[in-house]
Short mmCIF file of N, CA and C in Angstrom, two decimals:
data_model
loop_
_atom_site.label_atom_id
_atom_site.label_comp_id
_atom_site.label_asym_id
_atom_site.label_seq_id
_atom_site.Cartn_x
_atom_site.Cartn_y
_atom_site.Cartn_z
N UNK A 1 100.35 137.33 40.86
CA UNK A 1 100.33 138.10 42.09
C UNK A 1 101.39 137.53 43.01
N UNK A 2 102.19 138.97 43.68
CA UNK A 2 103.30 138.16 44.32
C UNK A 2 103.07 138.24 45.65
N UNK A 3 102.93 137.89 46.80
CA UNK A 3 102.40 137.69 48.38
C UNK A 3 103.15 137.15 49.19
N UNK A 4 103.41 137.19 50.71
CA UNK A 4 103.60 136.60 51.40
C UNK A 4 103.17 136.05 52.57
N UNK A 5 103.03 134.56 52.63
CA UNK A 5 101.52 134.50 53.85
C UNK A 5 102.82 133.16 54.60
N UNK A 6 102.42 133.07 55.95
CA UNK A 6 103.01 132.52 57.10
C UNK A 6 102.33 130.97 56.85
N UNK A 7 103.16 129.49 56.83
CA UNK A 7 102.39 128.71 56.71
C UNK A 7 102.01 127.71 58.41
N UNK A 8 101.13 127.12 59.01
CA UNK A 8 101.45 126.20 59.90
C UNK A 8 102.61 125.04 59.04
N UNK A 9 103.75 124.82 60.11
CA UNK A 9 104.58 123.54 59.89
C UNK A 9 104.31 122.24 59.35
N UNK A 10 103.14 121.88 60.14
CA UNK A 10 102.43 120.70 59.14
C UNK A 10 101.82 120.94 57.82
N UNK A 11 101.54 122.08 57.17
CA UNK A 11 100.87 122.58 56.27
C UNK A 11 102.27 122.42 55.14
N UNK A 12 103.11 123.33 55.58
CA UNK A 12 105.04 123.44 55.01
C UNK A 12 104.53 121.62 54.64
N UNK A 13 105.02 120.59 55.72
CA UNK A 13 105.28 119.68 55.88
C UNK A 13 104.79 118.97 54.44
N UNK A 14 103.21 118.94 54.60
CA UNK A 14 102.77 118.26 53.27
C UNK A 14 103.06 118.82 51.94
N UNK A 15 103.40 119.96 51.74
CA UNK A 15 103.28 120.53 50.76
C UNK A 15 104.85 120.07 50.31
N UNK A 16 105.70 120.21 51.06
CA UNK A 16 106.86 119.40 50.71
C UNK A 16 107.14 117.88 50.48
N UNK A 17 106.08 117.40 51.11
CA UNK A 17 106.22 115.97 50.59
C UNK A 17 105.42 115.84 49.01
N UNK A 18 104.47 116.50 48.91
CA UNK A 18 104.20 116.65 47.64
C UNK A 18 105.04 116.83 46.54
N UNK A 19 106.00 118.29 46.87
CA UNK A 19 107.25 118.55 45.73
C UNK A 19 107.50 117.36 45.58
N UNK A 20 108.11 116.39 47.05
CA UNK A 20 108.90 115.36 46.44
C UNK A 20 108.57 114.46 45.97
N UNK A 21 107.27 114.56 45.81
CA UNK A 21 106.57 113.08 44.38
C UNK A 21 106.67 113.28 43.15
N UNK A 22 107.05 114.41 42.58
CA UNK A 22 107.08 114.62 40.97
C UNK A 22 108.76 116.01 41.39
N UNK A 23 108.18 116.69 39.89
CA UNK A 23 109.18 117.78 39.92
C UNK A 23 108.51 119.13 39.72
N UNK A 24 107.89 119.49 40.34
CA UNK A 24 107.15 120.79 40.73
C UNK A 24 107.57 121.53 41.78
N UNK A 25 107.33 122.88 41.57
CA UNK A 25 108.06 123.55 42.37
C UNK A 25 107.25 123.69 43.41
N UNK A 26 107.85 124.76 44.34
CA UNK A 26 107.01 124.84 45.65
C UNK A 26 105.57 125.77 45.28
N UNK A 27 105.67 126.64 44.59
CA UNK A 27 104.79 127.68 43.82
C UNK A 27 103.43 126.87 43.02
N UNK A 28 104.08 125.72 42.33
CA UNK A 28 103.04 124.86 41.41
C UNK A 28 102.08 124.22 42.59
N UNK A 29 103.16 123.78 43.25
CA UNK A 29 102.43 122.55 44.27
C UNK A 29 101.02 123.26 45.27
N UNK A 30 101.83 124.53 45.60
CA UNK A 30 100.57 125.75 46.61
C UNK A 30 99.56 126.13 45.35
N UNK A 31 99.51 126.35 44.43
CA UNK A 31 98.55 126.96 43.29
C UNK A 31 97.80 125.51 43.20
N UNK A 32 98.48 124.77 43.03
CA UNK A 32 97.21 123.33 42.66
C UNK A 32 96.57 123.12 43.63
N UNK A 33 96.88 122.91 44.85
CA UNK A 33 96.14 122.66 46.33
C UNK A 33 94.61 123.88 46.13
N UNK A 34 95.72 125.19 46.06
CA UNK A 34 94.83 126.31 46.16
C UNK A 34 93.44 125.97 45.50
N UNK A 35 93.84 125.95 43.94
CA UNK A 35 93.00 125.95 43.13
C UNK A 35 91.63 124.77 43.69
N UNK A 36 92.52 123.33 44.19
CA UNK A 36 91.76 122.05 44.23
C UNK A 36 90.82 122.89 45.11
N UNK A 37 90.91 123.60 46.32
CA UNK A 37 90.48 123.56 47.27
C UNK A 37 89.36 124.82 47.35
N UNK A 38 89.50 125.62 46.67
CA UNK A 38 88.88 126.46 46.05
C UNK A 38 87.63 126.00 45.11
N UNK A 39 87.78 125.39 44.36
CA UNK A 39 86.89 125.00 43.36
C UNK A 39 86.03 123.78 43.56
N UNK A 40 86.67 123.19 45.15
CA UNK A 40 85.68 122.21 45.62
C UNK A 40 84.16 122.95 46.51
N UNK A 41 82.92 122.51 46.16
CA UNK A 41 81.94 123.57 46.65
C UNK A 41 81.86 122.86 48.24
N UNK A 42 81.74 123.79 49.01
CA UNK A 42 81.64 122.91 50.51
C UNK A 42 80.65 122.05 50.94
N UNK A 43 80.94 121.42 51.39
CA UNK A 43 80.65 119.99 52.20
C UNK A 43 78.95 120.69 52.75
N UNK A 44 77.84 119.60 52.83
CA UNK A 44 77.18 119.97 53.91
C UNK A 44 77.61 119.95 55.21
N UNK A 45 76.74 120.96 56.07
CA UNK A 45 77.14 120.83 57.70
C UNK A 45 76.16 119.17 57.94
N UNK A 46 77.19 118.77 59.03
CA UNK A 46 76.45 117.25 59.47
C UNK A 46 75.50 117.61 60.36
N UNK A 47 74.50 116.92 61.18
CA UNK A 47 73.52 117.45 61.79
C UNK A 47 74.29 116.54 63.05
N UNK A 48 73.73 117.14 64.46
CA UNK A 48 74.21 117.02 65.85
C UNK A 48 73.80 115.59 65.86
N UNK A 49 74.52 114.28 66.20
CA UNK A 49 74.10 113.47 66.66
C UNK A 49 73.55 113.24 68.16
N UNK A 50 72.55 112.99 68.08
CA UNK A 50 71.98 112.22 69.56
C UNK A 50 72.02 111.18 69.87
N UNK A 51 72.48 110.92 71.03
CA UNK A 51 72.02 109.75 71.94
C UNK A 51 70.98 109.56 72.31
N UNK A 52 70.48 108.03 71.82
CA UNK A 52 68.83 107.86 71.74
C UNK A 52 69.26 107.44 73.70
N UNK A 53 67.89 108.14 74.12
CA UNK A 53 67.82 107.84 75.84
C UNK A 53 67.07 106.53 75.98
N UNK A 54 67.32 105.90 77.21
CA UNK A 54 66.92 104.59 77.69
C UNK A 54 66.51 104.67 78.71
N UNK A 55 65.18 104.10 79.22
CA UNK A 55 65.04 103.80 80.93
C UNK A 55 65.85 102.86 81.48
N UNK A 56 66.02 103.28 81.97
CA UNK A 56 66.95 102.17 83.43
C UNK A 56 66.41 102.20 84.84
N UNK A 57 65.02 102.74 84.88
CA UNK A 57 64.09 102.37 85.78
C UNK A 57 64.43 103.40 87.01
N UNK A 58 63.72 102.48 87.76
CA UNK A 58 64.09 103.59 89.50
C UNK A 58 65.41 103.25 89.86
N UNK A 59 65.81 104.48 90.11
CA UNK A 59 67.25 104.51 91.03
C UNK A 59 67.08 103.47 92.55
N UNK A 60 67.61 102.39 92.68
CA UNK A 60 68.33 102.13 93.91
C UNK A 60 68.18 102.29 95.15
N UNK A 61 69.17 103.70 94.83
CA UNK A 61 69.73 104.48 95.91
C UNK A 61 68.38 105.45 96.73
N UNK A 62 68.56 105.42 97.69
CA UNK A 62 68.05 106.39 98.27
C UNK A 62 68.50 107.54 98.45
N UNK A 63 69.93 108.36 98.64
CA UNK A 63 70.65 108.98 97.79
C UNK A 63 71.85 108.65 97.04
N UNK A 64 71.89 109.35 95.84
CA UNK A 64 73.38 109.43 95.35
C UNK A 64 74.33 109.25 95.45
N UNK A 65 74.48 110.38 96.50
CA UNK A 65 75.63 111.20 96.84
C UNK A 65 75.99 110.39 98.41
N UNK A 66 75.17 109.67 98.30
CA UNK A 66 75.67 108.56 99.74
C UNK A 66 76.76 107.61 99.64
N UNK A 67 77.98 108.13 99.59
CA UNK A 67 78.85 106.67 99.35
C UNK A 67 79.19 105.14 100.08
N UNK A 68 78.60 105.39 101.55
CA UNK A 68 78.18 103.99 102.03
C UNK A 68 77.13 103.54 101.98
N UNK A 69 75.63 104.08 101.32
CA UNK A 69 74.56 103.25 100.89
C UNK A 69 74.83 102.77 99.84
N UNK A 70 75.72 103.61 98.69
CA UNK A 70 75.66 102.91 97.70
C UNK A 70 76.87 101.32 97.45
N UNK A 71 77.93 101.69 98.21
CA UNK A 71 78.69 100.39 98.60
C UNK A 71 77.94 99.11 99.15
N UNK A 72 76.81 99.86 99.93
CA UNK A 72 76.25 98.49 100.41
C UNK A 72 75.42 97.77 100.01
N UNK A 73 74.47 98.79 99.10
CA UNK A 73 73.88 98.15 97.64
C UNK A 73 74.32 97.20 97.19
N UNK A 74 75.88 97.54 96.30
CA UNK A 74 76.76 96.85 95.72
C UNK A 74 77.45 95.60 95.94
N UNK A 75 77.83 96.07 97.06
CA UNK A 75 78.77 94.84 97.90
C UNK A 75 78.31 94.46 99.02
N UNK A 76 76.95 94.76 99.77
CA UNK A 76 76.82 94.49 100.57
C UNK A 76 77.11 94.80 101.52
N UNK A 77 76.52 94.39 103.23
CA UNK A 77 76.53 95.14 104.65
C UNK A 77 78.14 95.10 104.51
N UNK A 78 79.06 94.15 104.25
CA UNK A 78 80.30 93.64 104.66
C UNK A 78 81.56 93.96 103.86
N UNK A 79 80.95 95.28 103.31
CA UNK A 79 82.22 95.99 102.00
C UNK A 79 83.18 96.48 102.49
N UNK A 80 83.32 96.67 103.69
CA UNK A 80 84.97 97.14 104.79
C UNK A 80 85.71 96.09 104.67
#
């Protein structure tokens, strides 16, 4: 079958470094990939990792969103 399909550059890229390890043409080198890649059965899907949660107790702050309570928490009355 004769076709023409558009490749990504890095895709070109390897497939040409391939030619240049033996003496195969550009045609051999895309049919073997094809084939490899084809005839490999797919991968399981991985499952979502979680982040196991931790207490870190009571907040501190009395608010958040306070940026001179929480400086003074930190550093103290004298953080200016």
């Amino acid at each position: 079958m004769r076709t023409t399909i558009t490749l990504d550059d890095d895709v070109a890229s390897m497939l040409r470094k391939e030619m240049g390890k033996g003496s195969k043409s550009f045609k051999q080198v895309v049919n073997e990939f094809l084939r490899r890649g084809l005839s490999t059965p797919p991968s399981k899907p991985r499952s979502d990792y979680r982040t196991p949660s931790v207490s870190l107790g009571r907040c501190k702050l009395g608010q958040i969103d306070d940026v001179a309570e929480a400086l003074t928490v930190a550093e103290g009355e004298d953080y200016k």
